[in-house]
PDB file of C-alpha atoms and ligand atoms in Angstrom:
ATOM      1  CA  MET Y 183      -0.201   0.024  -0.074  1.00 74.00           C
ATOM      2  CA  ASP Y 184       1.588   3.199  -0.963  1.00 90.00           C
ATOM      3  CA  LYS Y 185       0.247   5.644   1.424  1.00 94.00           C
ATOM      4  CA  GLU Y 186       1.695   8.780  -0.119  1.00 95.00           C
ATOM      5  CA  LYS Y 187      -0.136   7.825  -3.350  1.00 96.00           C
ATOM      6  CA  LEU Y 188      -3.633   7.451  -1.450  1.00 96.00           C
ATOM      7  CA  TRP Y 189      -2.956  10.876   0.196  1.00 97.00           C
ATOM      8  CA  GLU Y 190      -2.369  12.439  -3.056  1.00 97.00           C
ATOM      9  CA  LYS Y 191      -5.564  10.762  -4.462  1.00 97.00           C
ATOM     10  CA  ALA Y 192      -7.582  11.855  -1.501  1.00 98.00           C
ATOM     11  CA  ILE Y 193      -6.576  15.339  -1.887  1.00 98.00           C
ATOM     12  CA  ALA Y 194      -6.970  15.750  -5.725  1.00 98.00           C
ATOM     13  CA  PHE Y 195     -10.477  14.510  -5.067  1.00 98.00           C
ATOM     14  CA  HIS Y 196     -11.310  16.755  -2.237  1.00 98.00           C
ATOM     15  CA  GLY Y 197      -9.398  19.955  -3.642  1.00 98.00           C
ATOM     16  CA  HIS Y 198      -7.628  21.252  -0.701  1.00 97.00           C
ATOM     17  CA  VAL Y 199      -5.248  19.904   2.167  1.00 97.00           C
ATOM     18  CA  CYS Y 200      -6.890  20.308   5.603  1.00 97.00           C
ATOM     19  CA  PRO Y 201      -7.110  18.498   8.839  1.00 96.00           C
ATOM     20  CA  GLY Y 202     -10.700  17.028   8.038  1.00 97.00           C
ATOM     21  CA  ILE Y 203      -9.287  15.098   4.794  1.00 98.00           C
ATOM     22  CA  ALA Y 204      -6.547  13.849   6.937  1.00 98.00           C
ATOM     23  CA  ILE Y 205      -9.180  12.297   9.213  1.00 98.00           C
ATOM     24  CA  GLY Y 206     -10.867  10.401   6.529  1.00 98.00           C
ATOM     25  CA  TYR Y 207      -7.652   9.315   5.052  1.00 98.00           C
ATOM     26  CA  GLN Y 208      -6.423   7.600   8.393  1.00 98.00           C
ATOM     27  CA  ALA Y 209      -9.785   6.321   8.895  1.00 98.00           C
ATOM     28  CA  ALA Y 210      -9.813   4.560   5.252  1.00 97.00           C
ATOM     29  CA  LEU Y 211      -6.302   3.342   5.741  1.00 96.00           C
ATOM     30  CA  TYR Y 212      -7.097   2.057   9.305  1.00 97.00           C
ATOM     31  CA  ALA Y 213     -10.134   0.061   7.660  1.00 97.00           C
ATOM     32  CA  ILE Y 214      -8.077  -1.381   5.056  1.00 95.00           C
ATOM     33  CA  GLN Y 215      -5.578  -2.584   7.678  1.00 95.00           C
ATOM     34  CA  LEU Y 216      -8.175  -4.018  10.167  1.00 96.00           C
ATOM     35  CA  LEU Y 217     -10.701  -5.442   7.577  1.00 96.00           C
ATOM     36  CA  ASP Y 218      -8.121  -6.269   4.953  1.00 93.00           C
ATOM     37  CA  LEU Y 219     -10.093  -4.246   2.335  1.00 89.00           C
ATOM     38  CA  THR Y 220      -9.104  -3.262  -1.222  1.00 82.00           C
ATOM     39  CA  PHE Y 221     -10.716  -0.473  -3.535  1.00 79.00           C
ATOM     40  CA  SER Y 222     -14.402  -1.390  -4.077  1.00 75.00           C
ATOM     41  CA  GLU Y 223     -15.210  -1.402  -7.598  1.00 76.00           C
ATOM     42  CA  ASP Y 224     -18.684  -2.661  -6.910  1.00 78.00           C
ATOM     43  CA  GLU Y 225     -20.517  -2.516  -3.351  1.00 78.00           C
ATOM     44  CA  GLY Y 226     -18.062  -4.995  -1.795  1.00 89.00           C
ATOM     45  CA  VAL Y 227     -17.157  -2.235   0.941  1.00 94.00           C
ATOM     46  CA  VAL Y 228     -19.643  -0.280   2.442  1.00 95.00           C
ATOM     47  CA  CYS Y 229     -19.181   2.818   4.520  1.00 97.00           C
ATOM     48  CA  ILE Y 230     -21.636   4.462   6.927  1.00 97.00           C
ATOM     49  CA  SER Y 231     -20.527   8.035   7.710  1.00 97.00           C
ATOM     50  CA  GLU Y 232     -21.866   9.912  10.833  1.00 97.00           C
ATOM     51  CA  ASN Y 233     -20.952  13.313   9.440  1.00 97.00           C
ATOM     52  CA  ASP Y 234     -20.773  14.865   5.946  1.00 96.00           C
ATOM     53  CA  ALA Y 235     -17.416  16.794   6.387  1.00 97.00           C
ATOM     54  CA  CYS Y 236     -14.164  16.740   4.477  1.00 97.00           C
ATOM     55  CA  GLY Y 237     -13.087  13.324   5.609  1.00 98.00           C
ATOM     56  CA  VAL Y 238     -15.813  11.673   3.659  1.00 98.00           C
ATOM     57  CA  ASP Y 239     -14.324  12.586   0.272  1.00 98.00           C
ATOM     58  CA  ALA Y 240     -10.919  10.474   1.287  1.00 98.00           C
ATOM     59  CA  ILE Y 241     -13.146   7.459   2.025  1.00 97.00           C
ATOM     60  CA  GLN Y 242     -14.624   8.079  -1.611  1.00 97.00           C
ATOM     61  CA  ALA Y 243     -11.150   8.346  -3.154  1.00 96.00           C
ATOM     62  CA  ILE Y 244      -9.505   5.518  -1.474  1.00 96.00           C
ATOM     63  CA  LEU Y 245     -11.883   3.062  -1.025  1.00 95.00           C
ATOM     64  CA  GLY Y 246     -14.422   3.509  -3.664  1.00 95.00           C
ATOM     65  CA  CYS Y 247     -17.272   4.077  -1.448  1.00 95.00           C
ATOM     66  CA  SER Y 248     -19.643   6.510  -3.102  1.00 95.00           C
ATOM     67  CA  VAL Y 249     -23.324   7.612  -3.007  1.00 92.00           C
ATOM     68  CA  GLY Y 250     -23.971   6.604  -6.752  1.00 91.00           C
ATOM     69  CA  LYS Y 251     -22.970   3.137  -6.075  1.00 90.00           C
ATOM     70  CA  GLY Y 252     -25.014   2.856  -2.918  1.00 90.00           C
ATOM     71  CA  ASN Y 253     -22.045   1.868  -0.609  1.00 93.00           C
ATOM     72  CA  LEU Y 254     -21.613   5.208   1.001  1.00 96.00           C
ATOM     73  CA  LEU Y 255     -24.548   5.876   3.451  1.00 95.00           C
ATOM     74  CA  PHE Y 256     -25.093   8.589   6.152  1.00 96.00           C
ATOM     75  CA  HIS Y 257     -26.311   8.276   9.568  1.00 95.00           C
ATOM     76  CA  MET Y 258     -25.890  11.524  10.906  1.00 95.00           C
ATOM     77  CA  THR Y 259     -24.762  11.978  14.469  1.00 95.00           C
ATOM     78  CA  GLY Y 260     -22.374  14.865  13.644  1.00 96.00           C
ATOM     79  CA  LYS Y 261     -19.626  12.599  15.148  1.00 97.00           C
ATOM     80  CA  GLN Y 262     -16.250  11.959  13.531  1.00 97.00           C
ATOM     81  CA  ALA Y 263     -17.006   8.243  13.241  1.00 98.00           C
ATOM     82  CA  PHE Y 264     -17.155   5.903  10.199  1.00 98.00           C
ATOM     83  CA  SER Y 265     -18.299   2.384  10.232  1.00 97.00           C
ATOM     84  CA  PHE Y 266     -16.930   0.080   7.510  1.00 97.00           C
ATOM     85  CA  TYR Y 267     -18.228  -3.372   6.237  1.00 96.00           C
ATOM     86  CA  CYS Y 268     -16.574  -6.011   4.111  1.00 95.00           C
ATOM     87  CA  ARG Y 269     -19.353  -8.041   2.633  1.00 92.00           C
ATOM     88  CA  LYS Y 270     -17.205 -10.844   1.412  1.00 91.00           C
ATOM     89  CA  SER Y 271     -15.797 -11.542   5.072  1.00 93.00           C
ATOM     90  CA  GLY Y 272     -18.787  -9.982   7.037  1.00 93.00           C
ATOM     91  CA  LYS Y 273     -16.400  -8.253   9.049  1.00 95.00           C
ATOM     92  CA  SER Y 274     -17.021  -4.680  10.211  1.00 97.00           C
ATOM     93  CA  VAL Y 275     -15.828  -2.011  12.407  1.00 97.00           C
ATOM     94  CA  ARG Y 276     -16.346   1.319  13.650  1.00 98.00           C
ATOM     95  CA  LEU Y 277     -13.798   3.777  13.845  1.00 98.00           C
ATOM     96  CA  VAL Y 278     -14.339   6.871  16.470  1.00 98.00           C
ATOM     97  CA  LEU Y 279     -11.879   9.788  16.423  1.00 97.00           C
ATOM     98  CA  ARG Y 280     -10.478  10.498  19.625  1.00 97.00           C
ATOM     99  CA  GLN Y 281     -10.298  13.804  21.212  1.00 94.00           C
ATOM    100  CA  ARG Y 282      -6.920  15.713  20.137  1.00 91.00           C
ATOM    101  CA  PRO Y 283      -4.874  17.384  22.442  1.00 91.00           C
ATOM    102  CA  ALA Y 284      -5.985  20.871  23.082  1.00 92.00           C
ATOM    103  CA  GLY Y 285      -4.363  24.120  21.685  1.00 94.00           C
ATOM    104  CA  MET Y 286      -2.969  22.799  18.416  1.00 94.00           C
ATOM    105  CA  SER Y 287      -2.754  24.899  15.404  1.00 95.00           C
ATOM    106  CA  ARG Y 288      -4.585  23.882  12.314  1.00 94.00           C
ATOM    107  CA  GLU Y 289      -1.083  23.136  10.966  1.00 95.00           C
ATOM    108  CA  GLU Y 290      -0.191  21.168  13.922  1.00 96.00           C
ATOM    109  CA  SER Y 291      -3.763  19.446  13.824  1.00 95.00           C
ATOM    110  CA  LEU Y 292      -2.977  18.352  10.039  1.00 96.00           C
ATOM    111  CA  HIS Y 293       0.319  16.819  10.996  1.00 96.00           C
ATOM    112  CA  TYR Y 294      -0.903  15.099  14.266  1.00 97.00           C
ATOM    113  CA  ILE Y 295      -3.649  13.334  12.172  1.00 97.00           C
ATOM    114  CA  LYS Y 296      -1.931  12.857   8.833  1.00 97.00           C
ATOM    115  CA  ASP Y 297       1.290  11.453  10.257  1.00 96.00           C
ATOM    116  CA  GLY Y 298      -0.105   9.758  13.391  1.00 96.00           C
ATOM    117  CA  GLU Y 299      -0.574   6.141  13.982  1.00 95.00           C
ATOM    118  CA  PRO Y 300      -4.194   5.258  13.314  1.00 95.00           C
ATOM    119  CA  SER Y 301      -4.472   3.174  16.384  1.00 95.00           C
ATOM    120  CA  ALA Y 302      -3.578   6.506  18.520  1.00 96.00           C
ATOM    121  CA  LEU Y 303      -6.195   8.532  16.693  1.00 97.00           C
ATOM    122  CA  PHE Y 304      -9.155   6.343  16.590  1.00 98.00           C
ATOM    123  CA  ASP Y 305     -11.244   4.109  19.051  1.00 98.00           C
ATOM    124  CA  VAL Y 306     -12.027   0.810  17.460  1.00 98.00           C
ATOM    125  CA  LYS Y 307     -15.566  -0.037  18.144  1.00 98.00           C
ATOM    126  CA  GLU Y 308     -18.149  -2.518  17.032  1.00 97.00           C
ATOM    127  CA  THR Y 309     -20.639  -1.458  14.480  1.00 96.00           C
ATOM    128  CA  LYS Y 310     -24.165  -0.592  15.763  1.00 94.00           C
ATOM    129  CA  ILE Y 311     -25.896  -0.690  12.437  1.00 93.00           C
ATOM    130  CA  ALA Y 312     -26.384  -4.195  10.853  1.00 91.00           C
ATOM    131  CA  LEU Y 313     -24.624  -4.353   7.116  1.00 87.00           C
ATOM    132  CA  PRO Y 314     -27.375  -2.766   4.871  1.00 81.00           C
ATOM    133  CA  GLU Y 315     -28.700  -4.696   1.975  1.00 80.00           C
ATOM    134  CA  HIS Y 316     -27.384  -4.295  -1.571  1.00 80.00           C
ATOM    135  CA  ALA Y 317     -28.689  -1.132  -3.258  1.00 75.00           C
ATOM    136  CA  ARG Y 318     -32.183  -2.006  -4.761  1.00 77.00           C
ATOM    137  CA  LEU Y 319     -33.512  -1.395  -8.228  1.00 80.00           C
ATOM    138  CA  PHE Y 320     -36.994  -0.081  -8.173  1.00 83.00           C
ATOM    139  CA  ASP Y 321     -39.715  -0.130 -10.769  1.00 92.00           C
ATOM    140  CA  SER Y 322     -40.397   3.062 -12.661  1.00 94.00           C
ATOM    141  CA  TYR Y 323     -43.761   4.999 -12.457  1.00 95.00           C
ATOM    142  CA  VAL Y 324     -44.856   8.178 -14.177  1.00 97.00           C
ATOM    143  CA  CYS Y 325     -46.231  10.835 -11.964  1.00 97.00           C
ATOM    144  CA  GLU Y 326     -49.948  11.216 -12.938  1.00 96.00           C
ATOM    145  CA  CYS Y 327     -49.774  15.116 -12.300  1.00 95.00           C
ATOM    146  CA  CYS Y 328     -46.311  16.078 -13.873  1.00 96.00           C
ATOM    147  CA  GLY Y 329     -45.722  13.326 -15.963  1.00 97.00           C
ATOM    148  CA  GLU Y 330     -41.942  12.946 -14.787  1.00 97.00           C
ATOM    149  CA  VAL Y 331     -40.752   9.385 -13.943  1.00 96.00           C
ATOM    150  CA  THR Y 332     -39.457   8.308 -10.694  1.00 96.00           C
ATOM    151  CA  GLY Y 333     -38.855   5.078  -8.703  1.00 94.00           C
ATOM    152  CA  ALA Y 334     -41.528   3.020  -7.148  1.00 93.00           C
ATOM    153  CA  ASN Y 335     -40.171   3.920  -3.444  1.00 91.00           C
ATOM    154  CA  TRP Y 336     -40.863   7.769  -4.217  1.00 93.00           C
ATOM    155  CA  ILE Y 337     -44.464   7.379  -5.550  1.00 94.00           C
ATOM    156  CA  ARG Y 338     -47.122   8.541  -3.059  1.00 94.00           C
ATOM    157  CA  LEU Y 339     -50.938   7.590  -3.472  1.00 94.00           C
ATOM    158  CA  GLN Y 340     -53.171  10.633  -3.083  1.00 91.00           C
ATOM    159  CA  GLY Y 341     -56.933  10.595  -4.124  1.00 89.00           C
ATOM    160  CA  GLY Y 342     -56.165   7.351  -6.198  1.00 92.00           C
ATOM    161  CA  LYS Y 343     -53.498   8.956  -8.027  1.00 94.00           C
ATOM    162  CA  LYS Y 344     -49.655   8.024  -8.163  1.00 95.00           C
ATOM    163  CA  LEU Y 345     -47.865  11.307  -7.435  1.00 95.00           C
ATOM    164  CA  CYS Y 346     -44.152  12.100  -7.314  1.00 95.00           C
ATOM    165  CA  VAL Y 347     -42.879  13.713  -3.954  1.00 93.00           C
ATOM    166  CA  ASP Y 348     -42.886  17.182  -5.544  1.00 92.00           C
ATOM    167  CA  CYS Y 349     -46.904  17.020  -6.500  1.00 93.00           C
ATOM    168  CA  ALA Y 350     -47.901  15.287  -3.559  1.00 91.00           C
ATOM    169  CA  ASP Y 351     -46.287  18.097  -1.487  1.00 75.00           C
ATOM    170  CA  SER Y 352     -47.831  20.942  -3.438  1.00 70.00           C
ATOM    171  CA  TYR Y 353     -51.258  19.070  -2.929  1.00 58.00           C
ATOM    172  CA  ASN Y 354     -50.619  18.997   0.842  1.00 57.00           C
ATOM    173  CA  ARG Y 355     -49.732  22.728   0.934  1.00 60.00           C
ATOM    174  CA  PHE Y 356     -53.332  23.722   0.136  1.00 58.00           C
ATOM    175  CA  SER Y 357     -54.797  21.566   2.699  1.00 55.00           C
ATOM    176  CA  VAL Y 358     -53.160  22.988   5.813  1.00 50.00           C
TER     177      VAL Y 358
HETATM  178 ZN1  LIG B1031     -11.455  20.014   3.445  1.00 69.85          ZN
HETATM  179 ZN1  LIG B1032     -45.334  14.927 -10.249  1.00 69.85          ZN
END
């Protein structure tokens, strides 16, 4: 594993260097080490992030977990915590960033995180959420109001009509 290459990849994807991207970089490297992961071309690796801050970008770039593939999910708690799952082995881990020593500058923070030992940066805990099912494909329906197509799980039944979320909402607005 060429760590410097992975760091460059994360920075290129994110657009700038910051302590946040270093958190995600270290979380991804630690997950690779603990779960014996490789870049996920399909949905083999799943990440549930508890925040939508800079670090998530490193996980996308390094592990191939992405919203579009359905293997990057959010369970928002605002914590610097990430759960990783390997579908093949069934193994999982939840990494929670420890408190940093107080009084560090942004630059010191960056180096503390980027060059630190992952085991010193994160608490390793058991995942609290079961491995999510594979991303499903849903049938398509045409909204009977606007004529636009959407997936079955987004269709609302209202007055016997199949409506998209936008049209169902506008219908509600007049009744309250
Ligand atoms: Zn950033
Ligand atoms: Zn509609």
